[in-house]
Amino acid sequence: MDFRSELERVAHCKPMEQTRLIRILSSGRAPRSLLQKYARQLFAGAFHFPRQLAKLLRITTNPTARLHILENLMEETGAVVDINHGLRLIEQNRHTAWAERFVIAAGLNKSDCEMAVENYHIGGFEERIGEKDWLAAIAYLLVGIESNAPQTYLPIVDGLLKSGFGRDEIVFFTGHIVADAEHGETGIRLLAELTPPERRQEILDSVSEGAHYWWKIHHESGK
């Protein structure tokens, strides 16, 4: 098996749709308390992700990888290049604004998410940032976590529609199903091209650790 295939195998080795949270949400019968708990968690992740990308961008030295991270960051913040006005930020396209729609639909407001935002921390990613190991950080965040969002969010969308949510209220999920599939694929391609042979097992371990983190938070949040 070549290294790219190994990366894909390790990235998607966890059955995300079988976590407790996803099974409950996909049923369309999730209690309001669980929906609100998840809404807080989702908003916290959306709030911190651009900051994580900025940290990653600061330490990444490869130009191709930097471009991918910058494009990802622009999407997250609603930034577009306008030939008449230069760089513009479109508020309604910010992914935190998408997350806030779900928060409100779940019966909360942004201030209800403050504690979740304050307590949000991904130790494995921050450890790699602290070591200035951008390749391992990409493996953890953009492949281990981000590439697993589509298979996580697909059953959630079905369940939320069954629960009566409108499509405009769950745009965070539908938007990331397509975007994160592309980001994850690009991340795998970058790792396959940039990882030296002597670091391959280490990078595979970083991908696996990120995927396990994503699986764990969705499994334990269903309790």
Short mmCIF file of C-alpha atoms in Angstrom, two decimals:
data_model
loop_
_atom_site.label_atom_id
_atom_site.label_comp_id
_atom_site.label_asym_id
_atom_site.label_seq_id
_atom_site.Cartn_x
_atom_site.Cartn_y
_atom_site.Cartn_z
CA MET A 1 0.00 0.00 0.00
CA ASP A 2 1.44 3.40 -0.95
CA PHE A 3 1.68 6.23 1.58
CA ARG A 4 -1.31 8.15 0.24
CA SER A 5 -3.50 5.07 0.59
CA GLU A 6 -2.17 4.57 4.10
CA LEU A 7 -3.09 8.15 4.98
CA GLU A 8 -6.63 7.67 3.65
CA ARG A 9 -7.02 4.39 5.53
CA VAL A 10 -5.84 5.83 8.84
CA ALA A 11 -7.84 9.05 8.45
CA HIS A 12 -11.11 7.17 7.98
CA CYS A 13 -10.56 4.18 10.23
CA LYS A 14 -13.11 5.37 12.80
CA PRO A 15 -16.84 4.76 12.07
CA MET A 16 -17.99 8.28 12.95
CA GLU A 17 -21.63 7.48 12.18
CA GLN A 18 -21.58 4.88 14.97
CA THR A 19 -20.74 7.28 17.79
CA ARG A 20 -23.44 7.78 20.44
CA LEU A 21 -24.07 11.40 19.49
CA ILE A 22 -24.44 10.75 15.78
CA ARG A 23 -26.76 7.80 16.32
CA ILE A 24 -29.04 9.95 18.48
CA LEU A 25 -28.95 13.01 16.24
CA SER A 26 -29.50 11.00 13.06
CA SER A 27 -32.61 9.39 14.55
CA GLY A 28 -34.49 12.70 14.45
CA ARG A 29 -35.50 12.19 18.08
CA ALA A 30 -32.69 13.95 19.92
CA PRO A 31 -33.81 15.67 23.13
CA ARG A 32 -33.57 19.46 23.21
CA SER A 33 -30.95 19.31 25.97
CA LEU A 34 -28.64 17.24 23.77
CA LEU A 35 -29.17 19.52 20.77
CA GLN A 36 -28.26 22.52 22.90
CA LYS A 37 -25.20 20.78 24.32
CA TYR A 38 -24.03 20.00 20.80
CA ALA A 39 -24.81 23.53 19.60
CA ARG A 40 -22.50 24.94 22.27
CA GLN A 41 -19.77 22.49 21.31
CA LEU A 42 -20.21 23.24 17.61
CA PHE A 43 -20.00 27.00 18.12
CA ALA A 44 -16.86 26.66 20.24
CA GLY A 45 -15.19 24.62 17.51
CA ALA A 46 -16.24 27.10 14.81
CA PHE A 47 -14.98 30.01 16.93
CA HIS A 48 -11.53 28.49 17.44
CA PHE A 49 -10.91 26.91 14.04
CA PRO A 50 -9.82 30.13 12.27
CA ARG A 51 -7.45 30.77 15.17
CA GLN A 52 -6.04 27.28 14.82
CA LEU A 53 -5.51 27.86 11.11
CA ALA A 54 -3.76 31.15 11.86
CA LYS A 55 -1.41 29.40 14.29
CA LEU A 56 -0.71 26.75 11.67
CA LEU A 57 -0.12 29.35 8.96
CA ARG A 58 2.40 31.14 11.17
CA ILE A 59 4.69 28.10 11.49
CA THR A 60 4.23 26.45 8.08
CA THR A 61 7.20 26.92 5.79
CA ASN A 62 6.09 25.14 2.61
CA PRO A 63 4.52 27.62 0.10
CA THR A 64 1.94 25.13 -1.24
CA ALA A 65 0.82 24.16 2.24
CA ARG A 66 0.65 27.82 3.27
CA LEU A 67 -1.59 28.60 0.29
CA HIS A 68 -3.98 25.78 1.21
CA ILE A 69 -4.17 26.95 4.84
CA LEU A 70 -4.73 30.55 3.74
CA GLU A 71 -7.54 29.55 1.38
CA ASN A 72 -9.12 27.53 4.18
CA LEU A 73 -8.82 30.49 6.54
CA MET A 74 -10.43 32.82 4.00
CA GLU A 75 -13.40 30.46 3.66
CA GLU A 76 -13.80 30.25 7.43
CA THR A 77 -13.84 34.02 7.86
CA GLY A 78 -16.07 34.80 4.88
CA ALA A 79 -13.25 36.52 2.99
CA VAL A 80 -13.48 36.94 -0.79
CA VAL A 81 -11.31 38.72 -3.33
CA ASP A 82 -13.28 41.43 -5.13
CA ILE A 83 -11.67 43.02 -8.19
CA ASN A 84 -13.34 46.33 -7.30
CA HIS A 85 -12.72 46.42 -3.55
CA GLY A 86 -9.86 44.01 -2.89
CA LEU A 87 -10.30 41.66 0.08
CA ARG A 88 -13.82 41.77 1.52
CA LEU A 89 -15.31 40.04 4.55
CA ILE A 90 -18.90 38.91 4.06
CA GLU A 91 -20.41 38.54 7.51
CA GLN A 92 -23.13 36.06 6.60
CA ASN A 93 -20.52 33.74 5.06
CA ARG A 94 -18.42 33.50 8.22
CA HIS A 95 -18.61 29.97 9.55
CA THR A 96 -19.19 31.22 13.07
CA ALA A 97 -22.27 32.98 11.66
CA TRP A 98 -23.40 29.63 10.22
CA ALA A 99 -22.84 27.98 13.60
CA GLU A 100 -24.78 30.75 15.31
CA ARG A 101 -27.81 29.98 13.13
CA PHE A 102 -27.88 26.47 14.56
CA VAL A 103 -27.32 27.78 18.09
CA ILE A 104 -30.38 30.05 17.75
CA ALA A 105 -32.46 27.30 16.15
CA ALA A 106 -31.62 25.08 19.13
CA GLY A 107 -33.07 27.70 21.47
CA LEU A 108 -29.87 29.40 22.64
CA ASN A 109 -27.92 32.52 21.79
CA LYS A 110 -24.22 33.21 21.33
CA SER A 111 -23.70 34.26 24.94
CA ASP A 112 -24.86 30.81 26.05
CA CYS A 113 -21.76 29.39 24.34
CA GLU A 114 -19.18 31.49 26.18
CA MET A 115 -18.16 28.79 28.65
CA ALA A 116 -17.78 26.22 25.85
CA VAL A 117 -15.60 28.68 23.91
CA GLU A 118 -13.46 29.35 26.97
CA ASN A 119 -12.98 25.65 27.75
CA TYR A 120 -12.30 24.54 24.17
CA HIS A 121 -8.83 23.05 23.73
CA ILE A 122 -7.33 20.43 21.42
CA GLY A 123 -4.22 19.32 23.25
CA GLY A 124 -2.77 17.16 20.48
CA PHE A 125 -2.91 20.00 17.97
CA GLU A 126 -1.59 22.62 20.38
CA GLU A 127 1.30 20.34 21.32
CA ARG A 128 2.39 20.12 17.69
CA ILE A 129 2.01 23.88 17.26
CA GLY A 130 4.19 24.39 20.32
CA GLU A 131 6.83 22.17 18.75
CA LYS A 132 6.51 24.14 15.48
CA ASP A 133 5.87 20.84 13.71
CA TRP A 134 3.60 22.10 10.95
CA LEU A 135 3.55 18.82 9.05
CA ALA A 136 2.29 16.87 12.07
CA ALA A 137 -0.15 19.69 12.89
CA ILE A 138 -1.61 19.49 9.37
CA ALA A 139 -1.91 15.73 9.79
CA TYR A 140 -3.76 16.10 13.09
CA LEU A 141 -6.10 18.99 12.27
CA LEU A 142 -6.70 19.06 8.52
CA VAL A 143 -6.65 15.31 7.88
CA GLY A 144 -7.40 13.56 11.17
CA ILE A 145 -10.21 15.96 12.11
CA GLU A 146 -11.34 18.00 9.11
CA SER A 147 -11.48 15.14 6.62
CA ASN A 148 -13.88 13.32 8.97
CA ALA A 149 -16.43 16.13 9.08
CA PRO A 150 -18.35 15.05 5.93
CA GLN A 151 -19.15 11.51 7.12
CA THR A 152 -20.02 12.97 10.53
CA TYR A 153 -22.32 15.70 9.26
CA LEU A 154 -24.21 13.72 6.60
CA PRO A 155 -26.28 11.69 9.08
CA ILE A 156 -26.64 14.76 11.31
CA VAL A 157 -28.26 16.69 8.45
CA ASP A 158 -30.77 13.89 7.87
CA GLY A 159 -31.62 13.75 11.56
CA LEU A 160 -31.98 17.51 11.98
CA LEU A 161 -34.29 17.72 8.98
CA LYS A 162 -36.40 14.96 10.54
CA SER A 163 -36.42 16.99 13.76
CA GLY A 164 -37.91 19.99 11.97
CA PHE A 165 -34.87 22.20 11.45
CA GLY A 166 -34.86 24.27 8.28
CA ARG A 167 -32.04 24.03 5.76
CA ASP A 168 -31.03 27.63 6.45
CA GLU A 169 -30.59 26.71 10.13
CA ILE A 170 -28.21 23.82 9.40
CA VAL A 171 -26.08 25.44 6.71
CA PHE A 172 -23.01 24.92 8.90
CA PHE A 173 -23.33 21.18 8.34
CA THR A 174 -24.31 21.20 4.68
CA GLY A 175 -21.61 23.73 3.83
CA HIS A 176 -18.88 21.70 5.46
CA ILE A 177 -19.88 18.39 3.90
CA VAL A 178 -18.55 19.60 0.56
CA ALA A 179 -15.84 22.00 1.75
CA ASP A 180 -14.21 19.65 4.24
CA ALA A 181 -14.18 16.76 1.78
CA GLU A 182 -12.08 18.99 -0.49
CA HIS A 183 -9.90 20.24 2.37
CA GLY A 184 -9.29 16.73 3.65
CA GLU A 185 -8.37 15.47 0.20
CA THR A 186 -5.95 18.37 -0.28
CA GLY A 187 -4.45 17.71 3.15
CA ILE A 188 -3.86 14.06 2.29
CA ARG A 189 -2.25 15.04 -1.02
CA LEU A 190 0.05 17.52 0.73
CA LEU A 191 1.12 14.96 3.32
CA ALA A 192 1.72 12.35 0.63
CA GLU A 193 3.93 14.78 -1.31
CA LEU A 194 5.76 16.48 1.56
CA THR A 195 6.37 13.80 4.17
CA PRO A 196 9.93 12.44 4.08
CA PRO A 197 10.12 8.62 4.30
CA GLU A 198 11.62 8.67 7.78
CA ARG A 199 8.62 10.61 9.17
CA ARG A 200 5.83 8.63 7.59
CA GLN A 201 4.89 6.58 10.65
CA GLU A 202 4.95 9.68 12.84
CA ILE A 203 2.61 11.51 10.45
CA LEU A 204 0.29 8.51 10.26
CA ASP A 205 0.19 8.51 14.07
CA SER A 206 -0.74 12.22 14.06
CA VAL A 207 -3.59 11.58 11.60
CA SER A 208 -4.79 8.66 13.72
CA GLU A 209 -4.68 10.74 16.90
CA GLY A 210 -6.70 13.55 15.31
CA ALA A 211 -9.30 11.09 14.00
CA HIS A 212 -9.55 9.46 17.42
CA TYR A 213 -10.06 12.87 19.07
CA TRP A 214 -12.91 13.68 16.66
CA TRP A 215 -14.49 10.26 17.22
CA LYS A 216 -14.15 10.53 21.00
CA ILE A 217 -15.82 13.92 21.38
CA HIS A 218 -18.78 12.74 19.31
CA HIS A 219 -19.03 9.51 21.24
CA GLU A 220 -18.77 11.03 24.70
CA SER A 221 -21.06 13.97 23.89
CA GLY A 222 -23.90 11.48 23.39
CA LYS A 223 -23.92 10.52 27.06
#
